[in-house]
Amino acid sequence: MTISFNFEPIILILLGISLFIALIFILWEYLNLHSLKNCIKNSKSLNNNNREGVSVIIYADNDTENLSRNLNKFLSQEYPLYEIIIVNDGANEATNSLLEDMVGKTPNLRVTYTPNDARNLSRKKLAVMVGIKAAQYDIIITTNGNCVPVSNRWIESIAQHFNNGADIVIGHIQQQLSSRFNQHIYHYDTIKYLCHALRHKPYRGTSENLAYRKSLFFKNKGFSRSMHLHFGDDDLFINEIATRHNTSVEISHESLIQILQPNPDHEFSITHLRRKFTERMINSAAFPLFAIKSLLPLISSSTLIAAIALSYTNIVVYGFALLLLILTTTTHLHIYHRTGNLLKTSRANALVPFYTFAQPFFSLYYSIKSRQHTTYNYTWRPLHK
């Protein structure tokens, strides 16, 4: 092979495009990191003097073991005025027995349930509505029976935003996933909805750690627009009620909620599939924007490969490609590691660049799959757990 140092104009154009797209991707990642760091910094300076009463609604569905182990962590929050309302789905006898014993000992614990014979309604949404109607206070925080706060200042860290004019607070959750690829997907999805909300364009939250005013819930007529769907109590609902002015984000360590599941990777896949279904009903420019962002590494690499193919004897092209690969990979891994540390999601590892390339294909697969089983998301079909 004859080594050449000559450049055709098309080669320079392709190399320039590859570099430009790679820089856009890295800058986008850095802006996400900057937004998350500012969120934590700003939450520390919020006014926390006036503390309104808070009603925490816990949706329990066969969560006897989790509640017996973790309920005390909800009841021992360092907040002066709050209540815990557990909505027992279907009045599970084992859970009822546990809760009846605790209610008499704990004045701020209340229990209600959804009837077993409720049909053609979302049981999760019905349970949340029952809890909200029973709530004494205007600030509502929702979570599930398989969740636990990592700090006794969880309520305080969420509620402080309502003192500063917020009507909705989007919290953050932590999942213990064994699959590294699932960890990457969870990290990617978390960055998407949190950072978009931090840029005053909220479009979803997560029902395991979500807060809003009771008055806003009833003003919006609750979940009336999506009661025909099993899910959507966080993404569709937040998309309906959130604006650039009434929504805050809280991601400090004290505000974190952990999800405890016996088979977390399986549950994560099911949840991801359900979100892909409801995603189509969300009115937001976020999704085409995220799709473009996920394609940037592929486009940058493709143009680089094209430049090499058209000038495979030019050693300078190989050197440029190697240098660009090293710079973008190390920068991406560094930012990924820092955002993972901030959110307690995923640590950077050597496979992250490959996961990043696979991301758009994974998203496309789940989008197609979600369209193949649409009827199971509607309440006229039994919910498969």
XYZ file of C-alpha atoms in Angstrom:
385
model
C 0.000 0.000 0.000
C 1.383 3.393 -1.012
C 1.197 5.963 1.771
C -0.228 9.295 0.667
C -0.631 12.699 2.232
C -2.885 14.210 -0.420
C -6.356 15.417 0.493
C -9.312 15.591 -1.804
C -11.856 18.327 -0.908
C -14.492 15.691 -0.123
C -12.152 14.105 2.452
C -11.698 17.415 4.261
C -15.451 17.995 4.203
C -16.163 14.548 5.688
C -13.521 14.979 8.398
C -14.920 18.412 9.243
C -18.487 17.063 9.470
C -17.357 14.200 11.708
C -15.507 16.567 14.044
C -18.384 19.070 14.133
C -21.012 16.428 14.981
C -18.775 14.861 17.642
C -18.320 18.275 19.267
C -22.086 18.885 19.255
C -22.637 15.539 21.022
C -19.994 16.272 23.678
C -21.282 19.818 24.213
C -24.818 18.446 24.635
C -23.557 15.987 27.250
C -21.674 18.732 29.061
C -24.735 21.005 29.135
C -26.704 18.160 30.743
C -24.028 17.797 33.411
C -24.032 21.557 33.983
C -27.842 21.588 34.363
C -27.760 18.778 36.931
C -25.002 20.433 38.967
C -26.904 23.725 38.993
C -30.078 21.927 40.100
C -28.353 20.509 43.186
C -26.689 23.857 43.913
C -29.947 25.801 43.607
C -31.940 23.388 45.778
C -29.578 24.108 48.678
C -30.444 27.815 48.541
C -34.245 27.429 48.543
C -36.375 29.060 51.212
C -37.362 26.334 53.669
C -38.875 28.430 56.465
C -42.585 28.044 55.745
C -43.430 24.368 55.874
C -46.838 23.355 54.591
C -48.478 20.091 55.520
C -47.674 17.156 53.222
C -49.702 14.030 52.400
C -47.617 11.086 51.192
C -49.662 8.562 49.206
C -48.187 5.070 48.973
C -49.741 2.721 46.439
C -49.458 -0.838 47.807
C -50.053 -3.901 45.642
C -49.024 -7.098 47.458
C -46.194 -5.191 49.131
C -46.551 -6.676 52.627
C -42.903 -7.646 52.930
C -41.595 -4.306 51.652
C -43.922 -2.302 53.892
C -43.050 -4.319 56.991
C -39.375 -3.658 56.334
C -39.434 -0.057 55.106
C -42.555 1.703 56.360
C -40.702 3.058 59.395
C -38.412 4.981 57.042
C -41.457 6.870 55.781
C -42.790 7.402 59.293
C -39.496 8.731 60.691
C -39.123 11.685 58.320
C -37.756 14.895 59.833
C -40.681 17.082 58.830
C -43.070 18.791 61.268
C -46.418 18.230 59.539
C -47.114 15.227 57.324
C -49.253 12.142 57.006
C -48.743 8.789 55.327
C -51.734 7.396 53.426
C -51.383 3.822 52.216
C -53.851 2.774 49.536
C -54.057 -1.021 49.631
C -55.025 -2.213 46.153
C -57.750 -4.820 46.457
C -57.575 -4.807 50.261
C -54.911 -7.528 50.387
C -55.482 -9.375 53.680
C -51.822 -9.806 54.613
C -51.128 -6.129 54.012
C -54.302 -5.106 55.863
C -53.295 -7.161 58.886
C -49.867 -5.520 59.008
C -51.236 -2.001 58.579
C -54.084 -2.340 61.082
C -51.531 -3.217 63.725
C -49.409 -0.167 62.895
C -52.259 2.355 62.534
C -53.092 2.195 66.221
C -49.487 2.949 67.144
C -48.835 5.691 64.592
C -51.098 8.775 64.573
C -49.944 10.101 61.179
C -50.502 6.789 59.375
C -53.808 6.241 57.554
C -54.984 3.309 55.451
C -57.588 3.011 52.729
C -58.128 0.614 49.848
C -59.515 0.174 46.365
C -62.370 -2.324 45.944
C -61.648 -5.678 44.318
C -64.611 -5.381 41.956
C -63.444 -2.181 40.196
C -63.492 -2.867 36.455
C -62.520 -0.975 33.287
C -60.517 1.517 35.318
C -56.822 1.906 35.952
C -56.342 0.445 39.425
C -53.202 2.499 39.985
C -54.915 5.761 39.042
C -58.009 4.833 41.035
C -55.824 4.165 44.083
C -54.032 7.513 43.763
C -57.366 9.310 43.404
C -58.700 7.575 46.538
C -55.558 8.634 48.407
C -55.765 12.231 47.215
C -59.421 12.523 48.239
C -58.486 11.249 51.693
C -55.517 13.634 52.015
C -55.664 16.411 54.607
C -53.013 18.608 53.009
C -52.641 20.367 49.669
C -49.145 19.040 48.912
C -49.275 15.472 47.621
C -46.247 13.201 47.190
C -46.817 9.856 45.464
C -44.728 6.706 45.743
C -45.162 2.915 45.801
C -45.052 0.182 48.403
C -41.874 -1.271 46.901
C -40.029 2.023 47.408
C -38.016 3.442 50.270
C -36.485 6.911 50.868
C -32.724 6.905 51.333
C -32.884 9.814 53.796
C -35.092 11.015 56.646
C -35.121 14.408 54.898
C -36.882 13.118 51.781
C -40.153 14.996 52.427
C -38.318 18.169 53.367
C -36.186 18.146 50.201
C -39.266 17.756 47.984
C -41.597 20.070 49.915
C -39.184 23.025 50.031
C -39.886 23.757 46.354
C -43.542 24.528 47.127
C -42.370 27.382 49.370
C -40.760 28.908 46.289
C -43.770 28.948 43.985
C -43.738 25.434 42.492
C -46.947 23.464 42.012
C -45.184 20.329 40.726
C -41.912 18.753 41.824
C -40.305 16.038 39.731
C -38.173 13.763 41.879
C -35.604 11.113 41.073
C -35.472 7.349 41.680
C -32.714 4.781 41.949
C -32.972 1.258 40.553
C -30.557 -1.571 41.311
C -30.129 -3.153 37.874
C -27.728 -6.025 37.240
C -27.564 -5.638 33.447
C -25.046 -2.988 32.459
C -26.956 -2.225 29.288
C -30.162 -1.685 31.281
C -28.185 0.596 33.594
C -27.114 2.598 30.560
C -30.683 2.852 29.230
C -31.972 3.897 32.653
C -29.208 6.520 32.903
C -29.975 7.802 29.401
C -33.747 8.037 30.021
C -33.256 9.721 33.399
C -30.980 12.362 31.912
C -33.563 13.034 29.191
C -36.606 13.847 31.298
C -34.759 15.552 34.162
C -32.642 17.835 31.982
C -35.568 18.712 29.739
C -37.535 19.732 32.838
C -34.545 21.731 34.089
C -34.699 23.655 30.812
C -38.315 24.545 31.655
C -39.846 22.038 29.249
C -41.182 19.274 31.528
C -43.004 16.411 29.864
C -42.973 13.519 32.383
C -42.100 12.442 35.894
C -41.946 9.169 37.766
C -44.837 8.173 40.022
C -42.447 6.663 42.591
C -41.230 10.160 43.490
C -43.600 12.838 42.255
C -45.275 15.755 44.020
C -48.011 18.200 43.088
C -50.738 20.247 44.698
C -54.076 18.622 45.401
C -55.831 21.738 44.104
C -53.984 21.439 40.777
C -54.969 17.763 40.532
C -58.685 18.541 40.869
C -58.440 21.627 38.663
C -57.182 19.305 35.923
C -60.039 16.851 36.709
C -57.545 14.268 37.896
C -56.692 11.467 35.483
C -59.979 11.826 33.596
C -58.277 12.065 30.192
C -56.344 8.836 30.597
C -58.509 6.637 32.830
C -58.947 4.233 29.896
C -55.218 3.389 30.143
C -53.603 1.264 32.834
C -50.667 3.662 33.009
C -49.818 7.302 32.389
C -50.345 8.574 35.945
C -46.940 10.234 35.768
C -45.971 10.889 32.151
C -49.349 11.677 30.543
C -50.579 13.471 33.657
C -47.455 15.622 34.017
C -47.574 16.427 30.316
C -51.105 17.764 30.875
C -50.464 19.926 33.930
C -46.791 20.971 33.811
C -45.678 24.317 32.439
C -42.353 26.124 32.285
C -43.426 28.212 35.303
C -45.013 25.723 37.745
C -42.514 22.852 37.770
C -39.323 22.252 39.757
C -36.833 19.382 39.795
C -35.228 17.872 42.892
C -32.310 15.433 42.505
C -30.308 15.819 45.720
C -29.248 12.642 47.502
C -31.687 13.397 50.338
C -34.611 13.377 47.895
C -33.764 10.001 46.372
C -36.199 7.086 46.375
C -34.955 3.519 45.902
C -37.072 0.885 44.160
C -36.872 -2.616 45.638
C -37.791 -5.382 43.190
C -37.087 -9.144 43.205
C -36.333 -9.116 39.460
C -35.398 -5.514 38.658
C -34.172 -6.052 35.084
C -37.386 -7.802 34.076
C -39.511 -5.101 35.717
C -37.419 -2.399 34.072
C -38.033 -3.896 30.616
C -41.794 -4.035 31.237
C -41.859 -0.441 32.475
C -39.795 0.733 29.522
C -42.206 -0.949 27.113
C -45.185 0.725 28.803
C -43.521 4.120 28.627
C -42.842 3.660 24.934
C -46.571 3.142 24.456
C -47.683 6.251 26.381
C -44.809 8.259 24.898
C -46.717 8.506 21.614
C -49.518 10.397 23.384
C -47.236 12.997 24.956
C -47.213 16.419 23.372
C -43.551 17.395 23.420
C -40.786 18.285 21.006
C -38.399 16.375 23.267
C -38.653 13.021 21.505
C -37.500 14.000 17.994
C -34.779 16.059 19.664
C -33.578 13.061 21.694
C -33.750 10.839 18.608
C -31.437 13.225 16.760
C -29.054 13.325 19.709
C -28.860 9.533 19.932
C -27.927 9.388 16.225
C -25.080 11.898 16.470
C -22.352 9.334 17.396
C -23.473 7.087 14.545
C -23.446 9.958 12.040
C -20.030 11.157 13.211
C -18.558 7.653 12.970
C -20.153 7.001 9.586
C -18.671 10.144 8.023
C -15.296 9.263 9.535
C -15.445 5.765 8.062
C -16.459 7.214 4.704
C -13.422 9.523 4.775
C -11.134 6.575 5.519
C -12.713 4.483 2.765
C -12.220 7.250 0.213
C -8.641 7.887 1.268
C -7.475 4.577 2.727
C -3.839 5.242 1.805
C -3.675 8.576 3.617
C -2.003 8.082 6.996
C -3.101 11.535 8.184
C -6.751 10.472 7.946
C -6.033 7.461 10.157
C -4.235 9.678 12.653
C -7.107 12.163 12.700
C -9.628 9.358 13.179
C -7.644 7.871 16.076
C -7.209 11.238 17.764
C -10.916 12.086 17.395
C -11.893 8.669 18.762
C -9.655 9.071 21.830
C -10.832 12.619 22.578
C -14.553 11.959 22.183
C -14.475 8.645 24.063
C -12.511 9.917 27.055
C -14.601 13.099 27.278
C -17.849 11.154 26.987
C -16.776 8.648 29.657
C -15.744 11.470 31.995
C -19.057 13.300 31.672
C -20.995 10.019 31.888
C -19.154 9.138 35.117
C -19.894 12.507 36.685
C -23.595 12.509 35.776
C -23.866 8.915 37.005
C -22.361 9.948 40.340
C -24.738 12.901 40.665
C -27.834 10.819 39.931
C -26.662 7.541 41.507
C -27.538 5.737 38.275
C -24.680 4.151 36.365
C -20.898 4.325 36.587
C -18.877 4.653 33.399
C -17.273 1.490 32.057
C -15.429 0.481 28.892
C -18.661 -0.648 27.206
C -20.415 2.720 27.425
C -19.351 3.809 23.894
C -20.800 0.581 22.455
C -24.013 1.053 24.461
C -24.257 4.609 23.116
C -24.079 3.320 19.545
C -26.691 0.641 20.320
C -29.092 3.116 21.991
C -31.078 4.190 18.884
C -31.530 0.567 17.765
C -32.741 -0.410 21.219
C -35.197 2.506 21.224
C -36.482 1.554 17.774
C -36.959 -2.069 18.873
C -39.063 -1.071 21.893
C -41.063 1.441 19.860
C -41.993 -1.301 17.395
C -42.711 -3.799 20.168
C -44.944 -1.333 22.015
C -47.118 -1.021 18.902
C -47.567 -4.799 18.623
C -49.303 -5.212 21.990
C -51.240 -1.969 22.327
C -54.481 -3.489 23.647
C -52.812 -4.666 26.867
C -52.339 -1.036 27.877
C -56.079 -0.374 27.904
C -58.242 -1.034 30.921
C -60.663 -3.321 29.083
C -57.856 -5.886 28.993
C -56.603 -7.497 32.238
C -53.285 -6.103 33.451
C -50.479 -8.660 33.209
C -48.105 -8.113 36.120
